[in-house]
Tab-separated table of C-alpha atoms in Angstrom:
chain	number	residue	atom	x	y	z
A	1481	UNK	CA	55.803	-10.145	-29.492
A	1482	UNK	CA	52.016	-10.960	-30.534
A	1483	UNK	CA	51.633	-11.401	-33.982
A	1484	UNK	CA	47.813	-10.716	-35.143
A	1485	UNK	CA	47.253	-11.589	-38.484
A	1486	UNK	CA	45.605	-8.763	-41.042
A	1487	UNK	CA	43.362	-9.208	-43.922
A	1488	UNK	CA	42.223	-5.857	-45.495
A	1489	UNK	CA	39.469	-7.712	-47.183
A	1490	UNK	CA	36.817	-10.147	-46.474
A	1491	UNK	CA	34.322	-11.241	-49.193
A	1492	UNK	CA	30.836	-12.841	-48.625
A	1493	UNK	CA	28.367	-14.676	-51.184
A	1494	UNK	CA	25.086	-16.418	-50.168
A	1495	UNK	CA	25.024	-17.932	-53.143
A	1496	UNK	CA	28.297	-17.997	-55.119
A	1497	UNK	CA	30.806	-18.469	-51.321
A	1498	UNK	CA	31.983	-20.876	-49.496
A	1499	UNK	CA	33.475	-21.161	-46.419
A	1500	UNK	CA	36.047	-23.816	-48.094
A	1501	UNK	CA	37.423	-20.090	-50.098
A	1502	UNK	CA	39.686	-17.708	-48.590
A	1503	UNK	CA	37.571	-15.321	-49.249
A	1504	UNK	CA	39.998	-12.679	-49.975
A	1505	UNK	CA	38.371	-11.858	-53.202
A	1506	UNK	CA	35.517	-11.118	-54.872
A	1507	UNK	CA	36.087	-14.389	-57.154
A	1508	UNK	CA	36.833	-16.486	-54.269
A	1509	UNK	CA	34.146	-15.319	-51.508
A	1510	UNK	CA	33.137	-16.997	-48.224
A	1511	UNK	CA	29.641	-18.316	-47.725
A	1512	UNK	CA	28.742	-17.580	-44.247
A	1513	UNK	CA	28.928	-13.927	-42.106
A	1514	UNK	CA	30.377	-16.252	-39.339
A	1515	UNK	CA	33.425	-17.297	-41.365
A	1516	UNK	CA	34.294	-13.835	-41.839
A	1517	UNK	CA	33.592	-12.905	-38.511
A	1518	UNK	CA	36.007	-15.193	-37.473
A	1519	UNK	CA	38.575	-14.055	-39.353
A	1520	UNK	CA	38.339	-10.929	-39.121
A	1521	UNK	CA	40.228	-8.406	-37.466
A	1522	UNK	CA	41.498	-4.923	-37.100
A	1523	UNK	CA	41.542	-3.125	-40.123
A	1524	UNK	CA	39.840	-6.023	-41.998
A	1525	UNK	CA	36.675	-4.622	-44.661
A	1526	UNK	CA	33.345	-7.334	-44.388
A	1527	UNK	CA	32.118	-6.965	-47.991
A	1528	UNK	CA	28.511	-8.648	-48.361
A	1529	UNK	CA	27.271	-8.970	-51.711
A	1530	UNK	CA	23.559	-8.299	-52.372
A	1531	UNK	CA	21.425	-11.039	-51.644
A	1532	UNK	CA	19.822	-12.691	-48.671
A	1533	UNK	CA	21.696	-14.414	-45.504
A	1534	UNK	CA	19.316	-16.634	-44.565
A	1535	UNK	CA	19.870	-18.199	-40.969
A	1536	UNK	CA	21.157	-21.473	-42.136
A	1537	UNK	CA	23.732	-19.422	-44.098
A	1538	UNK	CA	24.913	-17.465	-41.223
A	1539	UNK	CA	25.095	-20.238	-38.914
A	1540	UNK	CA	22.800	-23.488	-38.523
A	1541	UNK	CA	20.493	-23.688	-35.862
A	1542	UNK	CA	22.021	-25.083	-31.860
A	1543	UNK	CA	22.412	-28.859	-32.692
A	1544	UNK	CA	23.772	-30.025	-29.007
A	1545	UNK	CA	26.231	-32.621	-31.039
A	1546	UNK	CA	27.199	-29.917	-32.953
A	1547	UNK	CA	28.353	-27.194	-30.367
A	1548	UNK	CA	30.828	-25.501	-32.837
A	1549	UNK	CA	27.557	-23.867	-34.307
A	1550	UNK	CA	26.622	-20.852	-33.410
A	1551	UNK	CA	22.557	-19.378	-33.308
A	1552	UNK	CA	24.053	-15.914	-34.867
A	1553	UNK	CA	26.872	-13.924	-36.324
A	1554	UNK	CA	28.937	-12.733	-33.214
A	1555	UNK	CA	31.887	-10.506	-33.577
A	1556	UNK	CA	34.323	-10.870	-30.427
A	1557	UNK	CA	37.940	-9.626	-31.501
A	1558	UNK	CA	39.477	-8.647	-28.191
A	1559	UNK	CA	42.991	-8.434	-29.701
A	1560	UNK	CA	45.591	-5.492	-29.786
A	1561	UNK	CA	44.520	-2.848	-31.688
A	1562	UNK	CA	46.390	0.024	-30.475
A	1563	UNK	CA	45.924	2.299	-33.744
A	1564	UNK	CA	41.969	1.917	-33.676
A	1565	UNK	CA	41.686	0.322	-36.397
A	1566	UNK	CA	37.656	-0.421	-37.508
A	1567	UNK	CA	36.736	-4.004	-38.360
A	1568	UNK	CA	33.862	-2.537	-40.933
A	1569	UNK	CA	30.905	-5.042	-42.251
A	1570	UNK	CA	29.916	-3.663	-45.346
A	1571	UNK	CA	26.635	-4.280	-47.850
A	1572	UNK	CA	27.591	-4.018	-51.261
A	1573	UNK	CA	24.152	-3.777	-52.891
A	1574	UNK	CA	22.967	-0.548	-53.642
A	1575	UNK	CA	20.652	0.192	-50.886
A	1576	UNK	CA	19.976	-1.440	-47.277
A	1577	UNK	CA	17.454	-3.584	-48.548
A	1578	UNK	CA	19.821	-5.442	-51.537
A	1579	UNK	CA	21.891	-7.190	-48.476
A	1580	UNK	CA	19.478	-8.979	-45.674
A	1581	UNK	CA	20.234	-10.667	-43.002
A	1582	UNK	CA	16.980	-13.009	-41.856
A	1583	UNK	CA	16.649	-14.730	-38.976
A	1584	UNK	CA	13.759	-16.578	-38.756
A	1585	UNK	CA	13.823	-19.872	-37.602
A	1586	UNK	CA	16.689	-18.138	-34.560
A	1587	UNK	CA	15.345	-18.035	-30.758
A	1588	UNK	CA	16.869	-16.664	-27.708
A	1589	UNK	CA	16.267	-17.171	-23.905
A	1590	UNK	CA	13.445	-14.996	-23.062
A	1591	UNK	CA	14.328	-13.141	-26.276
A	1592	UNK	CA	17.509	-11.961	-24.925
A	1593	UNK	CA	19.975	-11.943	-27.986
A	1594	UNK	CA	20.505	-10.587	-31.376
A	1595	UNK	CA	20.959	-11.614	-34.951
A	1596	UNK	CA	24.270	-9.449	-34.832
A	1597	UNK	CA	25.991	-9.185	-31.684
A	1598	UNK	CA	29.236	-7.149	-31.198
A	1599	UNK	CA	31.544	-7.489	-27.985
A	1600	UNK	CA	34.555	-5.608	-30.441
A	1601	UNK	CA	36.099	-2.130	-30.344
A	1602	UNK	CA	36.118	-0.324	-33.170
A	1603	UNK	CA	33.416	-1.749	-35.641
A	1604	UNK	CA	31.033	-0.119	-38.096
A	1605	UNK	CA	27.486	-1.595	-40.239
A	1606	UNK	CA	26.875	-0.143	-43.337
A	1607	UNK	CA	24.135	-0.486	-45.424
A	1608	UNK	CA	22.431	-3.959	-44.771
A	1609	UNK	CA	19.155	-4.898	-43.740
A	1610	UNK	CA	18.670	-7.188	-40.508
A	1611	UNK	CA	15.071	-8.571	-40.446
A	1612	UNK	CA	12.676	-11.199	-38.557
A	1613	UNK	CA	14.217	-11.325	-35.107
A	1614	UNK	CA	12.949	-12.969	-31.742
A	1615	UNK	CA	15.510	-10.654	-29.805
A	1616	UNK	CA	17.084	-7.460	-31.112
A	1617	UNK	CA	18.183	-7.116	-34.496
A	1618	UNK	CA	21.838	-5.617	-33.596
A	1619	UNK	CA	23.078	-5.631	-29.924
A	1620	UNK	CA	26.382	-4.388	-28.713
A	1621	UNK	CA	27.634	-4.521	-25.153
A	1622	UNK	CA	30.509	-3.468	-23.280
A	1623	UNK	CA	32.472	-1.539	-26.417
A	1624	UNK	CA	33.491	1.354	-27.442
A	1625	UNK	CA	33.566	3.582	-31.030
A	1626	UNK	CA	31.083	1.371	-32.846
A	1627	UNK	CA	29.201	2.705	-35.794
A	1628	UNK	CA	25.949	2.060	-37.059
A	1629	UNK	CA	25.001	3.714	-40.388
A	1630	UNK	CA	22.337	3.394	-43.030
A	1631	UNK	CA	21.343	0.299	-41.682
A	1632	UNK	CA	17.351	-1.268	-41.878
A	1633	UNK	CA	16.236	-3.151	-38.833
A	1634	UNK	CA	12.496	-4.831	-39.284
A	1635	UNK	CA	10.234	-7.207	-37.518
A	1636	UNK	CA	12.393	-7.500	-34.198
A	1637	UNK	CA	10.702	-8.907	-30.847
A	1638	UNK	CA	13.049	-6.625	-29.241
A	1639	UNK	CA	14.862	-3.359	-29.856
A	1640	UNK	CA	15.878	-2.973	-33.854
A	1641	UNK	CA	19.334	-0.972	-32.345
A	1642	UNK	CA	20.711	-2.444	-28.494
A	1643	UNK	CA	23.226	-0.308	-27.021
A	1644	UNK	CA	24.484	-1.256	-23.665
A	1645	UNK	CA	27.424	-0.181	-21.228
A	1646	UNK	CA	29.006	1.043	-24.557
A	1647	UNK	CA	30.890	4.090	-25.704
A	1648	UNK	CA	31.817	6.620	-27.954
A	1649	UNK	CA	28.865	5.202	-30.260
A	1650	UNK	CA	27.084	6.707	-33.491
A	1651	UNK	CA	23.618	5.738	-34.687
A	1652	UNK	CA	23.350	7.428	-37.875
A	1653	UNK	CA	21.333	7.116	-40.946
A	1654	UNK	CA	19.127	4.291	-39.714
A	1655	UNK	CA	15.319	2.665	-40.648
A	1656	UNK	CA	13.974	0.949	-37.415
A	1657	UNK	CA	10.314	-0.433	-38.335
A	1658	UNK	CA	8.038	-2.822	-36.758
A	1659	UNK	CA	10.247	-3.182	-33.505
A	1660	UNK	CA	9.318	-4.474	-30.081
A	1661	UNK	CA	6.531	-6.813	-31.737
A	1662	UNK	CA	7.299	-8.601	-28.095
A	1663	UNK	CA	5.416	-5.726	-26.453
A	1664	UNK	CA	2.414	-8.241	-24.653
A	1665	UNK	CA	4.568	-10.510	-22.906
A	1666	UNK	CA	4.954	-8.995	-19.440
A	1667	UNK	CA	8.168	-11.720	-18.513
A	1668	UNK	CA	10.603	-9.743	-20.433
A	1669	UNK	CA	9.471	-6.522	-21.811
A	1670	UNK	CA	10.813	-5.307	-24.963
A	1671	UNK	CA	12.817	-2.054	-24.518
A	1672	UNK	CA	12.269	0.029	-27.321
A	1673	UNK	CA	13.016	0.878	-30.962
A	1674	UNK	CA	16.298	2.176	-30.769
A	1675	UNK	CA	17.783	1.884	-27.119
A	1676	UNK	CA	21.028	3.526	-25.647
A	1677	UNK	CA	21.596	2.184	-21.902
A	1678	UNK	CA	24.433	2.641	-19.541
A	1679	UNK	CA	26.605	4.281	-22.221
A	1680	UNK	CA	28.192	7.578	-22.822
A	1681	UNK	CA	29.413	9.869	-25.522
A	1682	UNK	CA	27.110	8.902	-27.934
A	1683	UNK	CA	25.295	10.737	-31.381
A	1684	UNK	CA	22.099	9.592	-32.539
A	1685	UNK	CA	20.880	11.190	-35.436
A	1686	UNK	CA	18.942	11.595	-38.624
A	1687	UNK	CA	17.159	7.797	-38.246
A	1688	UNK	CA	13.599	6.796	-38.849
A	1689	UNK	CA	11.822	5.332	-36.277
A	1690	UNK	CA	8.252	4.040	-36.894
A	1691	UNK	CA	5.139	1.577	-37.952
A	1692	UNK	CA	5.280	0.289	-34.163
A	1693	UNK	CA	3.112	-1.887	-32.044
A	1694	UNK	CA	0.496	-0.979	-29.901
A	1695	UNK	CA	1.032	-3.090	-26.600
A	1696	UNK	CA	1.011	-2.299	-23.157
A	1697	UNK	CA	4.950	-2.548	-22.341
A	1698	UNK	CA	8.099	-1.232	-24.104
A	1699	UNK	CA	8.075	-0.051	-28.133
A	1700	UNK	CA	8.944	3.563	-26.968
A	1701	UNK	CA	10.562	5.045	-30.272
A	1702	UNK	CA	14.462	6.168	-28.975
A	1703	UNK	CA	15.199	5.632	-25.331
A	1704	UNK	CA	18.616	6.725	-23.529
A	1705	UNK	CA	18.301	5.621	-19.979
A	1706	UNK	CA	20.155	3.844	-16.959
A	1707	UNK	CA	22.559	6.537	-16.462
A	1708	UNK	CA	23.874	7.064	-19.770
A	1709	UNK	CA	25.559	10.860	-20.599
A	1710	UNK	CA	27.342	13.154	-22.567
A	1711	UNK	CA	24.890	12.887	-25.888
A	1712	UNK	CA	23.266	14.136	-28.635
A	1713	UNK	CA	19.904	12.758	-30.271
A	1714	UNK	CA	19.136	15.139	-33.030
A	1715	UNK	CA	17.305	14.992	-36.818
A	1716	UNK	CA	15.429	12.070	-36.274
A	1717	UNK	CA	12.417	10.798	-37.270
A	1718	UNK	CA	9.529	9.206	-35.066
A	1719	UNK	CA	6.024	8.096	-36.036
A	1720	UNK	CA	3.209	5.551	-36.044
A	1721	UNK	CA	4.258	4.235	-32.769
A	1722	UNK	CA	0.512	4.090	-31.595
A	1723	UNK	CA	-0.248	4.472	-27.723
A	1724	UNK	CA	3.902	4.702	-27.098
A	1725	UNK	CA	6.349	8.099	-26.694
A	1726	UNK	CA	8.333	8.956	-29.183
A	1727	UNK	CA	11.474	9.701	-27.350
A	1728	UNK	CA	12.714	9.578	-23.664
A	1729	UNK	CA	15.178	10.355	-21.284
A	1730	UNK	CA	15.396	8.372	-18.199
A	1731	UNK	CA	16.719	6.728	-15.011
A	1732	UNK	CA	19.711	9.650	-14.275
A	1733	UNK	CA	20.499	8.488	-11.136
A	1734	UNK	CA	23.863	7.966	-8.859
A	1735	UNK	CA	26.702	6.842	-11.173
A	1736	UNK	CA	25.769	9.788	-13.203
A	1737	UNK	CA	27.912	12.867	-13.652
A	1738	UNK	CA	26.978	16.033	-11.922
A	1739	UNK	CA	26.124	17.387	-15.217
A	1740	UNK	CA	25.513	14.649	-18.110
A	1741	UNK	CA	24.784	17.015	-21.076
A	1742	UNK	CA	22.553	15.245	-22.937
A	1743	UNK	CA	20.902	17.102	-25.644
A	1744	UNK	CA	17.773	16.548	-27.764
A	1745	UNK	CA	16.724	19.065	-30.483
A	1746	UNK	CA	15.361	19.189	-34.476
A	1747	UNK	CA	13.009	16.102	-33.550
A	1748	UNK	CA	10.010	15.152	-36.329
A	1749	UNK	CA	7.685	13.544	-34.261
């Protein structure tokens, strides 16, 4: 039999941790998001204390010599986990704002990347902040039941919130601002705010989308397109995205169910 190993609880300090710590305390924390990440697994709670992950504290920048470092935090459990258990990453500060994650000084290939990126069943954000971004802020591809609450996503070339062949997925609760600031560069546009592609069985609901850019491609404020079904985009929020729509439905072509029932209603806009 496979044994995975379990840790209920993972601890994180940019300031007091260190990745030398076991982390399994509050008195003994980590000092990178990666470290966690890495040990991490079903079941396992990502506590981050209040303060500010800076990009050399989630992983130093690609030194060729160096290929054991990572350009950001990337969560990749593809273990059992049979009982669907959630690997939750968790901001202890009081608000979104008390626990950010920065990454300036990070670049991607034609922007294509985010700070957080999460190829894992079964995960939920919770009340962090994810800021200064040449791709997305948080990207998730191929999974399924991921959860992103009361989260803050600001100054992202890209989508703040990157959903992609995913499903089962909630949006909840979320501030996406200043998004899509790659909106003039007509190589690689830049999606939009919050973006749901290729995915089904989804909720998005009661976020605030706004202050966006006004360029000539991409910075729509929610998009669900490339044949994505069965959801619900309800009690949001979306302004002050100048020259741009506020929401969209799109691309429902073959691959698509007969009937998709998708469902949009109690929109501020």
């Amino acid at each position: 039999s496979i044994i995975i190993p379990e840790i209920s609880d993972l601890w994180v300090d940019p300031i007091l941790g260190s990745d030398l710590n076991d982390g399994t305390s509050s008195s003994n924390p980590l000092g990178t998001i990666s470290q966690a990440a890495k040990l991490s697994g079903p079941g396992t709670t990502i506590h981050l204390a209040a303060g500010h992950y800076y990009l050399d504290d989630i992983s130093p920048v690609y030194d060729p010599a160096r290929p054991e470092y990572k350009r950001q935090v990337t969560f990749n459990y593809k273990g059992l986990n049979e009982e669907g258990r959630y690997i939750t990453i968790k901001g202890e500060g009081a608000s979104p704002g008390d626990t950010v994650i920065d990454g300036t000084g990070m670049t991607f290939s034609r922007h294509w990347g985010g700070i957080m990126e999460f190829y894992s069943d079964y995960v939920k954000i919770n009340n962090l902040s994810v800021v200064n971004s040449d791709g997305f802020g948080i990207m998730a591809s191929g999974v399924s039941n991921i959860e992103v609450d009361s989260v803050k996503t600001q100054y992202t070339d890209m989508s703040g919130l990157y959903i992609t062949r995913s499903s089962n997925i909630k949006l909840t609760n979320n501030e996406v601002l200043s998004a899509c600031q790659n909106s003039e560069d007509d190589s690689n546009l830049p999606q939009e705010c919050i973006t749901v592609t290729h995915s089904h069985d989804f909720e998005i609901s009661y976020n605030k989308v706004y202050e966006g850019v006004d360029g000539t491609n991409g910075g729509e404020g929610i998009d669900v397109k490339g044949n994505s079904y069965n959801g619900n985009i309800y009690s949001n929020e979306v302004y002050d995205l100048p020259g741009d729509v506020g929401i969209y439905v799109g691309n429902v072509s073959s691959g698509t169910p007969e009937h998709p029932e998708l469902g949009v209603y109690n929109i501020n806009i």
